[in-house]
mmCIF file of C-alpha atoms and ligand atoms in Angstrom:
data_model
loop_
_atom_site.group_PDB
_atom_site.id
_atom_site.type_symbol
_atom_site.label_atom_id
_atom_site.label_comp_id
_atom_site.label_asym_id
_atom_site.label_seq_id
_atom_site.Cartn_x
_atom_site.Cartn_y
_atom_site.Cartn_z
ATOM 1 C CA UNK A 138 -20.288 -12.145 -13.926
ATOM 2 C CA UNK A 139 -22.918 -9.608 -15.337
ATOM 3 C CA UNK A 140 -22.368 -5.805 -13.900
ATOM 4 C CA UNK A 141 -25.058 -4.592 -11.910
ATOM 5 C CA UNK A 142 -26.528 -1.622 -13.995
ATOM 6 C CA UNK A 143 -27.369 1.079 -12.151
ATOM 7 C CA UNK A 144 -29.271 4.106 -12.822
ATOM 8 C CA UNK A 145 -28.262 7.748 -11.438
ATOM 9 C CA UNK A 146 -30.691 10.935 -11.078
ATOM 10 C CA UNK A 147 -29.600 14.082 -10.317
ATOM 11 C CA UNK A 148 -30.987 18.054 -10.870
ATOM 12 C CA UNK A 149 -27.163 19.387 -11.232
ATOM 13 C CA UNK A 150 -23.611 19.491 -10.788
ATOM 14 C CA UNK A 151 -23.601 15.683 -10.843
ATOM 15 C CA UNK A 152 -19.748 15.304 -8.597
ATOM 16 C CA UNK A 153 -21.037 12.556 -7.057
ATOM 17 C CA UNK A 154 -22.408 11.121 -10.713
ATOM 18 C CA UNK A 155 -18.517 11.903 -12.366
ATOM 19 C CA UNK A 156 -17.426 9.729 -9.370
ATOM 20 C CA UNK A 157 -19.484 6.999 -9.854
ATOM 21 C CA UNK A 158 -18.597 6.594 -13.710
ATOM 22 C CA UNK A 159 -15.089 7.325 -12.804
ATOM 23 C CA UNK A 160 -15.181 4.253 -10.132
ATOM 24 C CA UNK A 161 -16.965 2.302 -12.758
ATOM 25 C CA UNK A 162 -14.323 2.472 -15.332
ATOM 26 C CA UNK A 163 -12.603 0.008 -13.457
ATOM 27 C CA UNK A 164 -12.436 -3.735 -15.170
ATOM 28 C CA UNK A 165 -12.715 -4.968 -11.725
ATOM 29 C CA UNK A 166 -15.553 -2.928 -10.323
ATOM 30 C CA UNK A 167 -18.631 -4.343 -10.572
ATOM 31 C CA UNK A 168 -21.435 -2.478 -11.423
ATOM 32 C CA UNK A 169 -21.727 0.332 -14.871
ATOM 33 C CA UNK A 170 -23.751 3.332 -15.288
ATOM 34 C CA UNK A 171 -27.045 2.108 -17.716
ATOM 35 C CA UNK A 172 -27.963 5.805 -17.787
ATOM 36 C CA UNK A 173 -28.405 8.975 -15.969
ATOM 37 C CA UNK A 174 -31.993 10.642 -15.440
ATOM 38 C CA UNK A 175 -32.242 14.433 -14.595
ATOM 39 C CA UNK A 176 -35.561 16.593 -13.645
ATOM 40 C CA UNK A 177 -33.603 19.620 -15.080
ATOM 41 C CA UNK A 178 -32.475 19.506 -18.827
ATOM 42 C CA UNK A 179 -29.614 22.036 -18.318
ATOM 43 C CA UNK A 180 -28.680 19.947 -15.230
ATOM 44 C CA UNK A 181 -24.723 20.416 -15.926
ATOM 45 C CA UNK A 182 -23.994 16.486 -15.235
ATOM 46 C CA UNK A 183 -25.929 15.670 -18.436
ATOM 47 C CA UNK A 184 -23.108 17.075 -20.415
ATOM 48 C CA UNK A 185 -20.673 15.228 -18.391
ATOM 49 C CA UNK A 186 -22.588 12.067 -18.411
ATOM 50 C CA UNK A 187 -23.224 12.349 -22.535
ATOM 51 C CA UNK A 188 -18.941 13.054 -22.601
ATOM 52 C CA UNK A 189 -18.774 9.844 -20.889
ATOM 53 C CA UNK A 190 -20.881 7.911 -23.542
ATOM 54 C CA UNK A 191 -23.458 7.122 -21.088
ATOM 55 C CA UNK A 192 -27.253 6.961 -22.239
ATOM 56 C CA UNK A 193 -28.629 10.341 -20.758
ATOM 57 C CA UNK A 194 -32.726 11.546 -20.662
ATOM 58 C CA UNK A 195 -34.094 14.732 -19.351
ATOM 59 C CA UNK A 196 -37.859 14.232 -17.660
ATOM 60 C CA UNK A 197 -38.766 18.424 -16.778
ATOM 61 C CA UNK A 198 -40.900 17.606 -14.123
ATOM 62 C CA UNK A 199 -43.521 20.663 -14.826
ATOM 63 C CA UNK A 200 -44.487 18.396 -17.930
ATOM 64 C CA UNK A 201 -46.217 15.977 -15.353
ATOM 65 C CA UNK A 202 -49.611 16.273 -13.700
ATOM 66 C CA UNK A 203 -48.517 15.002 -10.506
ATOM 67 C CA UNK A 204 -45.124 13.567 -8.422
ATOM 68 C CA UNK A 205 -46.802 9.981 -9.673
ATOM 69 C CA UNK A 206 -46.922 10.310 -12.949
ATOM 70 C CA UNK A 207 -43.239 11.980 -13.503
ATOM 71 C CA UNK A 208 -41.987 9.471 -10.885
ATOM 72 C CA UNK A 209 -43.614 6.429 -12.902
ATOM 73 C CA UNK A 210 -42.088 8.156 -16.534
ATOM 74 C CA UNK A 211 -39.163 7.962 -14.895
ATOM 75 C CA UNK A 212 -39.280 4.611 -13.442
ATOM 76 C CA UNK A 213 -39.984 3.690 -16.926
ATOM 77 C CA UNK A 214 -36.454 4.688 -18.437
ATOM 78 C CA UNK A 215 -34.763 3.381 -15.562
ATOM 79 C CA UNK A 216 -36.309 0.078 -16.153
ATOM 80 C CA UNK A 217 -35.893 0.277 -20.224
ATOM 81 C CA UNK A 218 -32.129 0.404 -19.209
ATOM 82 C CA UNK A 219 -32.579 -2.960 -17.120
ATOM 83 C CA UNK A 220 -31.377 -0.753 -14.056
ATOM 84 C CA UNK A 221 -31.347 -2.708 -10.745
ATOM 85 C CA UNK A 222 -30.077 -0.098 -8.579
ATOM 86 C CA UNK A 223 -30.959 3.831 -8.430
ATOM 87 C CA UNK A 224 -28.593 6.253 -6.990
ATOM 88 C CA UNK A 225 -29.952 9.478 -5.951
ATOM 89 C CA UNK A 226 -26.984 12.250 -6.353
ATOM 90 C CA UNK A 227 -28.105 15.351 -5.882
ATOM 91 C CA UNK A 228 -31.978 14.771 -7.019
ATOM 92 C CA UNK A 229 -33.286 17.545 -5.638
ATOM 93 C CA UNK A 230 -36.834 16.576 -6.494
ATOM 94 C CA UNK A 231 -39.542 14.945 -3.546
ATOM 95 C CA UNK A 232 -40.739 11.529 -4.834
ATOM 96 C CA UNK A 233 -44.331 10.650 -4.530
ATOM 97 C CA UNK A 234 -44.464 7.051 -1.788
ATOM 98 C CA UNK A 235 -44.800 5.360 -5.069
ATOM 99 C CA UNK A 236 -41.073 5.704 -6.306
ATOM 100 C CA UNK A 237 -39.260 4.242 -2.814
ATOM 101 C CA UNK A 238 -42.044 1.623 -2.583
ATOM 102 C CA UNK A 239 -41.625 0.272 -6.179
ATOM 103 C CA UNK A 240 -38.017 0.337 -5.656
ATOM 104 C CA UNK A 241 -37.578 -0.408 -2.276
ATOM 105 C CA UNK A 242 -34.446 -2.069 -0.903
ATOM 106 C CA UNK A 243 -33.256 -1.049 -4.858
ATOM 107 C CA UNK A 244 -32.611 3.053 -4.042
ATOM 108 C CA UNK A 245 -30.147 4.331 -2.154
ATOM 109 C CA UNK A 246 -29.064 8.180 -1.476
ATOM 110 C CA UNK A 247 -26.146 10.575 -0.683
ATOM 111 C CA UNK A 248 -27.024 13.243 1.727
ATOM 112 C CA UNK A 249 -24.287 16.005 3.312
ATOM 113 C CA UNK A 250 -24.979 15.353 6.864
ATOM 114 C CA UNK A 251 -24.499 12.922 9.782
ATOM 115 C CA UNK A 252 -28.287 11.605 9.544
ATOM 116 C CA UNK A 253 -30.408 12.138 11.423
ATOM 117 C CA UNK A 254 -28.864 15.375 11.818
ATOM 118 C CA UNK A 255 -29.786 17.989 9.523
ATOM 119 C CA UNK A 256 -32.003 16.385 7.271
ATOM 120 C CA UNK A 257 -33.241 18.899 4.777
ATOM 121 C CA UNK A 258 -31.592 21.811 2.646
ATOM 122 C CA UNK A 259 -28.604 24.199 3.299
ATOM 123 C CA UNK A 260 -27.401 21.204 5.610
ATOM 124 C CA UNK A 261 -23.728 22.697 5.996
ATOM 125 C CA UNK A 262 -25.475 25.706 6.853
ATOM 126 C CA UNK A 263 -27.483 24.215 9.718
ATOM 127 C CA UNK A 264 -24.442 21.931 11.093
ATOM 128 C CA UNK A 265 -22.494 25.550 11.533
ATOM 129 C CA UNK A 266 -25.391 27.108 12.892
ATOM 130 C CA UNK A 267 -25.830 24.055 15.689
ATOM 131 C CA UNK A 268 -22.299 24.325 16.609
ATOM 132 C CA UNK A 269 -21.456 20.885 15.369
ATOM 133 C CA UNK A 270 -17.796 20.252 15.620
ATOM 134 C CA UNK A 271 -18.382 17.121 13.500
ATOM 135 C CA UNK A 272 -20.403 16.690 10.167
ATOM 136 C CA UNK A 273 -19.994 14.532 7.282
ATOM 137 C CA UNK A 274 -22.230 12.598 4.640
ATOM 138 C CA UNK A 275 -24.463 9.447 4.985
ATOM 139 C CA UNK A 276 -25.446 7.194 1.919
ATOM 140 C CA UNK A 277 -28.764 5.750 3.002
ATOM 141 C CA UNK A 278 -31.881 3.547 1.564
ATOM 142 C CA UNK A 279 -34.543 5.433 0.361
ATOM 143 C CA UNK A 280 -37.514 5.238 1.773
ATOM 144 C CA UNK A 281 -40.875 7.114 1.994
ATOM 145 C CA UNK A 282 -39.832 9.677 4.714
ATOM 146 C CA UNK A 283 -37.277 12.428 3.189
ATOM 147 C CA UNK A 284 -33.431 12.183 4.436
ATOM 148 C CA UNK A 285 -34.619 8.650 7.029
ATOM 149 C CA UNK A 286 -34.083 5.459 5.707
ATOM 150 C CA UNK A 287 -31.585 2.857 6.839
ATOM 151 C CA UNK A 288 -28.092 4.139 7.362
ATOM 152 C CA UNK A 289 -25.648 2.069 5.016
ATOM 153 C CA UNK A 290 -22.547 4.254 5.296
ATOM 154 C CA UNK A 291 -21.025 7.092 6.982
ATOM 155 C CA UNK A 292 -18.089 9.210 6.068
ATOM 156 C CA UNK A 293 -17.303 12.565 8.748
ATOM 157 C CA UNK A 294 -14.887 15.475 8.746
ATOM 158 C CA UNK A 295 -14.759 18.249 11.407
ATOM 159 C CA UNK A 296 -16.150 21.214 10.979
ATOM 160 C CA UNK A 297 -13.153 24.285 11.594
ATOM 161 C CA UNK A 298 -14.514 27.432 13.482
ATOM 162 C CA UNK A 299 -13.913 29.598 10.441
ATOM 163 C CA UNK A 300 -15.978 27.587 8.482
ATOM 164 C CA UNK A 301 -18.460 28.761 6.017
ATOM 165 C CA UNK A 302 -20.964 26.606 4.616
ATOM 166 C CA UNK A 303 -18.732 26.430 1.062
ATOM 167 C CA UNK A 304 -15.770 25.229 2.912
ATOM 168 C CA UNK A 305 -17.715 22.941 4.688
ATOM 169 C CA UNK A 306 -19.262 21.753 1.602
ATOM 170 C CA UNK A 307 -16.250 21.314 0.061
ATOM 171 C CA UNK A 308 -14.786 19.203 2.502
ATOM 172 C CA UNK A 309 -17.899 16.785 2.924
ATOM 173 C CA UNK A 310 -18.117 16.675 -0.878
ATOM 174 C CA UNK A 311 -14.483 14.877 -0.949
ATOM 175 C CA UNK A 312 -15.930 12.823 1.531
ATOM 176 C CA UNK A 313 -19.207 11.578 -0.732
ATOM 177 C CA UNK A 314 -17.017 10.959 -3.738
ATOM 178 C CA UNK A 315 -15.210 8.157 -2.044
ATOM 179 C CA UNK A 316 -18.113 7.252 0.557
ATOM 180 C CA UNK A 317 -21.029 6.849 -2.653
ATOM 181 C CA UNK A 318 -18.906 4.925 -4.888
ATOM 182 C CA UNK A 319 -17.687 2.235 -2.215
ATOM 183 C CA UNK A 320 -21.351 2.001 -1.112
ATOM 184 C CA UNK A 321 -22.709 1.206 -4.829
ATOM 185 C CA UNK A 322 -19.396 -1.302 -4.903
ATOM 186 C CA UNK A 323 -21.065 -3.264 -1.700
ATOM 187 C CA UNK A 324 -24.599 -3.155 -3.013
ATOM 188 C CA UNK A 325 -23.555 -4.941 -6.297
ATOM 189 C CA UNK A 326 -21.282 -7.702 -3.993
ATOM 190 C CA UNK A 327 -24.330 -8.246 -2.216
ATOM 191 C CA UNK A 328 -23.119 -7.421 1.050
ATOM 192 C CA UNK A 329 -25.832 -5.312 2.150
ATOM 193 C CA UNK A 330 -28.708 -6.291 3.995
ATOM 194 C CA UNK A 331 -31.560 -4.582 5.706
ATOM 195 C CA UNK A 332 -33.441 -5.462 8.619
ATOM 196 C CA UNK A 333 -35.946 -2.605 9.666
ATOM 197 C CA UNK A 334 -33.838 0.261 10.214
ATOM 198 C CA UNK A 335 -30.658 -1.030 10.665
ATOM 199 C CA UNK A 336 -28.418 -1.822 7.354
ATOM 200 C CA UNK A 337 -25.669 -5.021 7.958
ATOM 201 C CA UNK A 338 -22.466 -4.776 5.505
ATOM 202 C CA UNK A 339 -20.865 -8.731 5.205
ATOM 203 C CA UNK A 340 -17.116 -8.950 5.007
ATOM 204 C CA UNK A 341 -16.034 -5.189 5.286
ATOM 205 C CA UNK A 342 -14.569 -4.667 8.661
ATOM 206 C CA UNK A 343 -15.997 -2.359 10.478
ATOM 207 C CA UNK A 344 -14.455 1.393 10.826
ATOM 208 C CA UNK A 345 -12.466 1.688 14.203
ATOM 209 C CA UNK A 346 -11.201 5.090 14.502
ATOM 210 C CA UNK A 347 -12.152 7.562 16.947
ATOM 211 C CA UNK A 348 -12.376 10.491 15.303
ATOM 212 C CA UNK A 349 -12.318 13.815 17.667
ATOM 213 C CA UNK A 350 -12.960 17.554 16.465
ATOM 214 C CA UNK A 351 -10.643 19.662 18.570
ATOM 215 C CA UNK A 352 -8.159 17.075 18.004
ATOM 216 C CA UNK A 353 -7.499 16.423 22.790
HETATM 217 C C1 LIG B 664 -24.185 16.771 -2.814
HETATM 218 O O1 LIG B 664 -23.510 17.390 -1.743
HETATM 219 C C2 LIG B 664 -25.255 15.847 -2.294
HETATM 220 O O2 LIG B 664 -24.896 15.177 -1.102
HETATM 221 C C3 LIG B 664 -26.383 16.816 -2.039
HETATM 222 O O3 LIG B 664 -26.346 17.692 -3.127
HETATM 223 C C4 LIG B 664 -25.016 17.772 -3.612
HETATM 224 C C5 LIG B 664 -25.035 17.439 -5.081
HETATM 225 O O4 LIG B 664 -23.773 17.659 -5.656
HETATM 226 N N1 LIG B 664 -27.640 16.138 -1.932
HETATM 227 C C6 LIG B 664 -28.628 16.544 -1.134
HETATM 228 O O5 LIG B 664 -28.548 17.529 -0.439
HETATM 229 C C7 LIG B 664 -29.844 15.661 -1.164
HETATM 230 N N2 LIG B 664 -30.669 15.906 -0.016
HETATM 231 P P1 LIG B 664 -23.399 16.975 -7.017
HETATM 232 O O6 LIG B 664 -24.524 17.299 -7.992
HETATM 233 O O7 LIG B 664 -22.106 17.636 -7.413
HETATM 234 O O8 LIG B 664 -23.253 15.490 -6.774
#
């Protein structure tokens, strides 16, 4: 059967990226990269994504008019690659409504909280500020509202009391290199289906553990 192509933006690093082409290399997994987008043309995971043979383009957004138009020149490339999924991995970039809405259902994201807490920026930050004794990462649909649409997958780890927000980084980040690749694997199985806010996953069984931070 044909791979589900699926198209990647990020603005940096690009861990979560390197995880998805590393899950892809797999004969048996069953989507590929069809090219990685970036609003930053130093973004580091360009390099890494060019290493990897994978079709690469650079959009700076300040060459736009508006969110609209660098959305829709990006849109573009995705859909030059025939791309039927876009993974958002560490886009730091706000979309104009257009981009969720032409791709709805088609867009999914990795975020470095338990949504709905801590939407936003410096989210390890704000989880040791709360007191959380529990954080994580959350792959979601992408919608028009920033960090809120449907829930497809959670992964959480506990947050220690000498945490700083680079520890706690660290150990979400394992967390979203296993969580974001498993999630594309069920989109291109077609297990995933959304009805309003709530996301159904077919024929995975569902997580069990109770997970407690102090351990009683
Ligand atoms: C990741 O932790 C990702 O969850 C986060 O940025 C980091 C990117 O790292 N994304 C967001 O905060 C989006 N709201 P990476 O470039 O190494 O994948």
């Amino acid at each position: 059967m044909a791979k589900l192509k699926v198209g990647i933006l990020i603005s940096g690093r690009g861990s979560n990226m390197a995880a998805l082409i590393e899950a892809a290399k797999a004969a048996d997994y069953p989507a590929e990269i069809a090219v990685v987008v970036s609003n930053v043309a130093a973004a580091q995971g360009l390099k890494i994504a060019q290493d990897a043979g994978i079709a690469t383009a650079a959009f700076p957004h300040k060459g736009f008019p508006d969110r609209e138009s660098f959305d829709r020149a990006v849109s573009a490339e995705l859909e030059k690659h025939g791309v039927g999924l876009v993974a958002l991995a560490g886009f730091m970039r706000i979309q104009s409504p257009w981009f969720p809405a032409h791709w709805k259902d088609r867009i999914i994201n990795i975020h470095p909280s338990l949504l709905p807490a801590f939407p936003g920026l410096r989210v390890q930050q704000q989880a040791i500020d709360a007191g959380a004794r529990i954080s994580g990462c959350t792959v979601h649909f992408v919608t028009a509202d920033l960090d809120a649409g449907p829930i497809i997958a959670q992964a959480a780890v506990p947050v220690l009391p000498d945490d700083t927000a680079d520890t706690l980084a660290a150990r979400i980040l394992r967390q979203e290199h296993r969580l974001y690749p498993t999630v594309v694997r069920w989109f291109a199985e077609g297990r995933l289906s959304v009805a309003g806010s709530r996301v159904a996953v077919a024929g995975v069984p569902q997580g069990a553990t109770l997970l407690f931070s102090p351990d009683p």
